[in-house]
């Protein structure tokens, strides 16, 4: 997971601090001084009018990217991207990356003894429609050890990165699952105080569940305001 948004004045109480001692790597990398504001230029405040022309079309089904279906529980995840007033945010790219059903990433530094799945890369993207809604199909990821402390395991989660109208508007968060006991003892998840931590937990939805095919989960993402989803910055040490 990335290091977390800085705790300076005006920050929403639900946003995690950059220094969370139980999350060991933040002790060394969290800033000790206030950030310096750097004026944004045209490069930061503009972006493509159509992200799909830059990144390619949506890849909203992570289970059909290879010759056969991947191992694991198939799930459908849907939700809306909303602004601080609850209005939909259309044409937002939602990038997705995750571990496979065994908790293993296709990553050079991920070498713990869990099997790779040749039919699952764990990368995709969706684009919100005019109602701000996105939807993708994937496999429920597994938990994995991560070395933060003795017998440390990360709860199952899916990384989501949102790209808005400009390059500087990228936001990153994680989605957890409602029945996972590891959330309560995970230093990364617990860097976000309660009750705000629940904003990162999806909810099971029988209406989204596809009969005889896939379980359904709903995860709305709020960009600003009192209901804002907790976001990260861009220093990634948890795949």
Tab-separated table of C-alpha atoms in Angstrom:
chain	number	residue	atom	x	y	z
A	1	UNK	CA	0.000	0.000	0.000
A	2	UNK	CA	1.074	3.567	-0.566
A	3	UNK	CA	2.067	5.878	2.222
A	4	UNK	CA	-0.875	7.939	3.328
A	5	UNK	CA	-2.125	11.506	2.973
A	6	UNK	CA	-0.461	14.049	5.253
A	7	UNK	CA	-2.208	15.173	8.498
A	8	UNK	CA	-2.017	18.932	8.113
A	9	UNK	CA	-4.623	21.523	9.028
A	10	UNK	CA	-7.834	21.291	7.078
A	11	UNK	CA	-7.462	17.607	6.273
A	12	UNK	CA	-10.613	15.558	6.686
A	13	UNK	CA	-10.547	13.545	9.923
A	14	UNK	CA	-11.079	10.375	7.929
A	15	UNK	CA	-7.887	10.725	5.929
A	16	UNK	CA	-4.945	8.701	7.275
A	17	UNK	CA	-1.812	10.342	8.588
A	18	UNK	CA	1.533	9.905	6.846
A	19	UNK	CA	3.026	8.686	10.129
A	20	UNK	CA	1.388	5.587	11.532
A	21	UNK	CA	3.990	3.854	13.763
A	22	UNK	CA	2.348	0.424	13.605
A	23	UNK	CA	2.796	0.622	9.828
A	24	UNK	CA	6.576	0.426	10.117
A	25	UNK	CA	7.735	1.895	6.817
A	26	UNK	CA	5.923	5.168	7.517
A	27	UNK	CA	8.326	5.866	10.406
A	28	UNK	CA	11.248	6.276	8.027
A	29	UNK	CA	9.480	7.931	5.119
A	30	UNK	CA	6.901	10.251	6.687
A	31	UNK	CA	7.833	13.961	6.464
A	32	UNK	CA	8.886	15.849	9.568
A	33	UNK	CA	8.217	19.295	8.144
A	34	UNK	CA	5.240	20.947	6.503
A	35	UNK	CA	5.008	20.408	2.735
A	36	UNK	CA	6.130	23.104	0.325
A	37	UNK	CA	3.482	24.221	-2.134
A	38	UNK	CA	4.656	23.963	-5.747
A	39	UNK	CA	2.591	26.003	-8.224
A	40	UNK	CA	0.917	23.788	-10.772
A	41	UNK	CA	1.599	24.320	-14.445
A	42	UNK	CA	-0.413	23.486	-17.531
A	43	UNK	CA	1.058	19.978	-17.455
A	44	UNK	CA	-0.587	19.196	-14.100
A	45	UNK	CA	-3.947	20.915	-14.562
A	46	UNK	CA	-4.770	19.464	-17.967
A	47	UNK	CA	-5.216	15.965	-19.315
A	48	UNK	CA	-6.654	14.013	-22.226
A	49	UNK	CA	-10.236	14.769	-23.173
A	50	UNK	CA	-10.627	11.029	-23.692
A	51	UNK	CA	-8.528	8.809	-21.442
A	52	UNK	CA	-9.393	5.755	-23.540
A	53	UNK	CA	-7.457	7.207	-26.474
A	54	UNK	CA	-4.352	7.342	-24.278
A	55	UNK	CA	-4.821	4.128	-22.281
A	56	UNK	CA	-6.921	2.000	-24.593
A	57	UNK	CA	-10.481	0.759	-24.074
A	58	UNK	CA	-11.839	-0.464	-20.773
A	59	UNK	CA	-10.642	-3.838	-19.502
A	60	UNK	CA	-13.504	-4.432	-17.128
A	61	UNK	CA	-13.430	-8.225	-17.003
A	62	UNK	CA	-10.225	-9.499	-15.386
A	63	UNK	CA	-11.366	-13.110	-15.820
A	64	UNK	CA	-11.332	-13.198	-19.627
A	65	UNK	CA	-7.842	-11.896	-20.400
A	66	UNK	CA	-6.232	-15.315	-20.939
A	67	UNK	CA	-6.914	-18.672	-22.550
A	68	UNK	CA	-8.861	-20.110	-19.625
A	69	UNK	CA	-10.700	-18.861	-16.559
A	70	UNK	CA	-8.670	-18.097	-13.438
A	71	UNK	CA	-8.982	-19.987	-10.180
A	72	UNK	CA	-11.056	-18.533	-7.346
A	73	UNK	CA	-14.397	-17.016	-6.456
A	74	UNK	CA	-15.711	-14.850	-9.306
A	75	UNK	CA	-17.109	-11.494	-8.147
A	76	UNK	CA	-18.748	-8.428	-9.672
A	77	UNK	CA	-17.840	-5.033	-8.186
A	78	UNK	CA	-19.879	-1.956	-8.992
A	79	UNK	CA	-20.356	1.495	-7.545
A	80	UNK	CA	-20.482	5.186	-8.288
A	81	UNK	CA	-17.863	7.914	-8.248
A	82	UNK	CA	-19.412	10.972	-6.592
A	83	UNK	CA	-18.371	14.521	-5.742
A	84	UNK	CA	-18.826	16.198	-2.347
A	85	UNK	CA	-22.464	17.034	-3.162
A	86	UNK	CA	-23.326	13.497	-4.199
A	87	UNK	CA	-23.313	14.304	-7.909
A	88	UNK	CA	-21.988	11.662	-10.329
A	89	UNK	CA	-18.542	12.102	-11.850
A	90	UNK	CA	-18.637	10.672	-15.394
A	91	UNK	CA	-15.764	9.637	-17.669
A	92	UNK	CA	-13.459	8.787	-14.779
A	93	UNK	CA	-10.930	6.017	-15.353
A	94	UNK	CA	-10.874	3.491	-12.498
A	95	UNK	CA	-7.669	1.455	-12.670
A	96	UNK	CA	-7.699	-1.892	-10.851
A	97	UNK	CA	-4.865	-4.088	-9.572
A	98	UNK	CA	-4.888	-6.941	-7.100
A	99	UNK	CA	-3.457	-10.270	-5.965
A	100	UNK	CA	-4.856	-13.542	-7.267
A	101	UNK	CA	-7.061	-15.921	-5.285
A	102	UNK	CA	-4.020	-17.300	-3.460
A	103	UNK	CA	-2.801	-13.839	-2.444
A	104	UNK	CA	0.019	-13.640	-4.993
A	105	UNK	CA	0.838	-10.730	-7.303
A	106	UNK	CA	2.600	-11.027	-10.639
A	107	UNK	CA	5.457	-8.937	-9.311
A	108	UNK	CA	9.199	-9.582	-9.231
A	109	UNK	CA	9.406	-8.894	-5.488
A	110	UNK	CA	6.422	-11.056	-4.578
A	111	UNK	CA	7.993	-14.453	-4.033
A	112	UNK	CA	6.176	-15.948	-1.071
A	113	UNK	CA	5.206	-19.637	-1.597
A	114	UNK	CA	1.719	-19.199	-3.014
A	115	UNK	CA	0.864	-20.273	-6.568
A	116	UNK	CA	0.724	-17.921	-9.509
A	117	UNK	CA	-2.264	-18.290	-11.804
A	118	UNK	CA	-1.336	-18.293	-15.519
A	119	UNK	CA	-4.870	-17.165	-16.315
A	120	UNK	CA	-4.923	-14.142	-14.016
A	121	UNK	CA	-2.830	-10.989	-14.331
A	122	UNK	CA	-4.797	-8.953	-11.789
A	123	UNK	CA	-4.890	-5.698	-13.770
A	124	UNK	CA	-7.841	-3.939	-15.406
A	125	UNK	CA	-9.704	-0.669	-15.744
A	126	UNK	CA	-13.248	0.601	-15.974
A	127	UNK	CA	-14.662	3.972	-17.034
A	128	UNK	CA	-17.600	5.622	-15.275
A	129	UNK	CA	-20.754	6.316	-17.285
A	130	UNK	CA	-22.900	9.454	-17.223
A	131	UNK	CA	-24.277	8.414	-13.820
A	132	UNK	CA	-20.781	8.011	-12.434
A	133	UNK	CA	-21.195	4.249	-12.299
A	134	UNK	CA	-18.470	1.702	-12.920
A	135	UNK	CA	-18.532	-2.098	-12.996
A	136	UNK	CA	-15.925	-4.798	-13.332
A	137	UNK	CA	-15.629	-8.569	-12.996
A	138	UNK	CA	-12.725	-10.183	-11.182
A	139	UNK	CA	-11.678	-12.881	-8.718
A	140	UNK	CA	-11.811	-12.287	-4.986
A	141	UNK	CA	-8.163	-11.817	-3.941
A	142	UNK	CA	-6.524	-13.807	-1.170
A	143	UNK	CA	-4.739	-12.565	1.937
A	144	UNK	CA	-0.932	-12.560	2.007
A	145	UNK	CA	1.963	-12.064	4.451
A	146	UNK	CA	3.827	-8.790	4.225
A	147	UNK	CA	6.609	-8.703	6.824
A	148	UNK	CA	5.544	-5.630	8.782
A	149	UNK	CA	5.678	-7.580	12.053
A	150	UNK	CA	5.589	-11.190	13.223
A	151	UNK	CA	2.832	-13.153	11.472
A	152	UNK	CA	1.531	-10.050	9.638
A	153	UNK	CA	-1.108	-10.695	6.974
A	154	UNK	CA	-2.842	-8.190	4.732
A	155	UNK	CA	-6.609	-8.562	4.427
A	156	UNK	CA	-8.032	-9.269	0.989
A	157	UNK	CA	-8.205	-5.997	-0.919
A	158	UNK	CA	-8.359	-4.460	-4.375
A	159	UNK	CA	-6.358	-1.350	-5.288
A	160	UNK	CA	-8.234	1.357	-7.191
A	161	UNK	CA	-6.718	4.392	-8.898
A	162	UNK	CA	-8.956	7.161	-10.229
A	163	UNK	CA	-7.941	9.511	-13.019
A	164	UNK	CA	-9.973	12.669	-13.478
A	165	UNK	CA	-9.754	15.555	-15.957
A	166	UNK	CA	-6.086	16.310	-15.241
A	167	UNK	CA	-2.912	14.330	-14.582
A	168	UNK	CA	-2.643	15.794	-11.063
A	169	UNK	CA	-6.088	14.503	-10.089
A	170	UNK	CA	-5.035	10.869	-9.633
A	171	UNK	CA	-6.383	9.378	-6.410
A	172	UNK	CA	-5.608	5.921	-5.013
A	173	UNK	CA	-7.509	3.854	-2.458
A	174	UNK	CA	-8.141	0.252	-1.427
A	175	UNK	CA	-11.392	-1.691	-1.240
A	176	UNK	CA	-11.824	-4.311	1.482
A	177	UNK	CA	-14.458	-7.007	1.983
A	178	UNK	CA	-17.089	-6.887	4.748
A	179	UNK	CA	-16.468	-10.333	6.228
A	180	UNK	CA	-12.668	-10.159	6.626
A	181	UNK	CA	-11.381	-10.502	10.231
A	182	UNK	CA	-7.898	-9.334	9.208
A	183	UNK	CA	-9.098	-5.741	8.729
A	184	UNK	CA	-9.272	-5.158	12.480
A	185	UNK	CA	-5.615	-6.122	13.026
A	186	UNK	CA	-4.102	-4.662	9.841
A	187	UNK	CA	-1.858	-1.609	10.505
A	188	UNK	CA	-2.537	-0.155	7.060
A	189	UNK	CA	-6.309	-0.312	7.337
A	190	UNK	CA	-6.091	0.870	10.938
A	191	UNK	CA	-4.160	3.969	9.889
A	192	UNK	CA	-7.651	5.199	9.016
A	193	UNK	CA	-9.613	5.800	12.236
A	194	UNK	CA	-13.100	4.493	12.827
A	195	UNK	CA	-15.787	5.105	11.718
A	196	UNK	CA	-14.064	6.374	8.569
A	197	UNK	CA	-12.378	3.014	7.984
A	198	UNK	CA	-15.759	1.645	6.969
A	199	UNK	CA	-15.641	3.893	3.895
A	200	UNK	CA	-13.029	1.506	2.481
A	201	UNK	CA	-15.158	-1.604	3.050
A	202	UNK	CA	-17.463	-2.755	0.264
A	203	UNK	CA	-20.868	-4.204	0.984
A	204	UNK	CA	-22.278	-7.457	-0.296
A	205	UNK	CA	-25.268	-6.865	-2.563
A	206	UNK	CA	-27.617	-9.635	-3.666
A	207	UNK	CA	-28.959	-7.339	-6.391
A	208	UNK	CA	-25.496	-7.126	-7.958
A	209	UNK	CA	-24.919	-10.856	-7.519
A	210	UNK	CA	-25.385	-12.759	-10.782
A	211	UNK	CA	-27.331	-16.015	-10.226
A	212	UNK	CA	-25.227	-19.139	-10.631
A	213	UNK	CA	-22.208	-17.078	-11.699
A	214	UNK	CA	-20.742	-14.412	-9.368
A	215	UNK	CA	-21.186	-12.726	-5.987
A	216	UNK	CA	-21.753	-8.968	-6.084
A	217	UNK	CA	-20.237	-6.123	-4.074
A	218	UNK	CA	-20.932	-2.383	-4.091
A	219	UNK	CA	-18.238	0.220	-3.421
A	220	UNK	CA	-19.023	3.918	-3.892
A	221	UNK	CA	-16.112	6.367	-4.042
A	222	UNK	CA	-16.606	9.935	-2.785
A	223	UNK	CA	-13.922	12.370	-3.938
A	224	UNK	CA	-14.354	15.195	-1.404
A	225	UNK	CA	-16.400	16.381	1.539
A	226	UNK	CA	-17.543	14.862	4.805
A	227	UNK	CA	-18.092	11.433	3.224
A	228	UNK	CA	-14.759	11.387	1.377
A	229	UNK	CA	-13.184	8.000	0.734
A	230	UNK	CA	-9.747	7.683	2.390
A	231	UNK	CA	-7.035	8.070	-0.260
A	232	UNK	CA	-3.307	7.405	-0.428
A	233	UNK	CA	-0.422	9.262	-2.000
A	234	UNK	CA	1.772	7.626	-4.636
A	235	UNK	CA	4.511	5.879	-2.630
A	236	UNK	CA	3.752	2.204	-3.063
A	237	UNK	CA	5.366	-0.492	-0.920
A	238	UNK	CA	2.454	-2.907	-0.772
A	239	UNK	CA	2.233	-3.822	-4.462
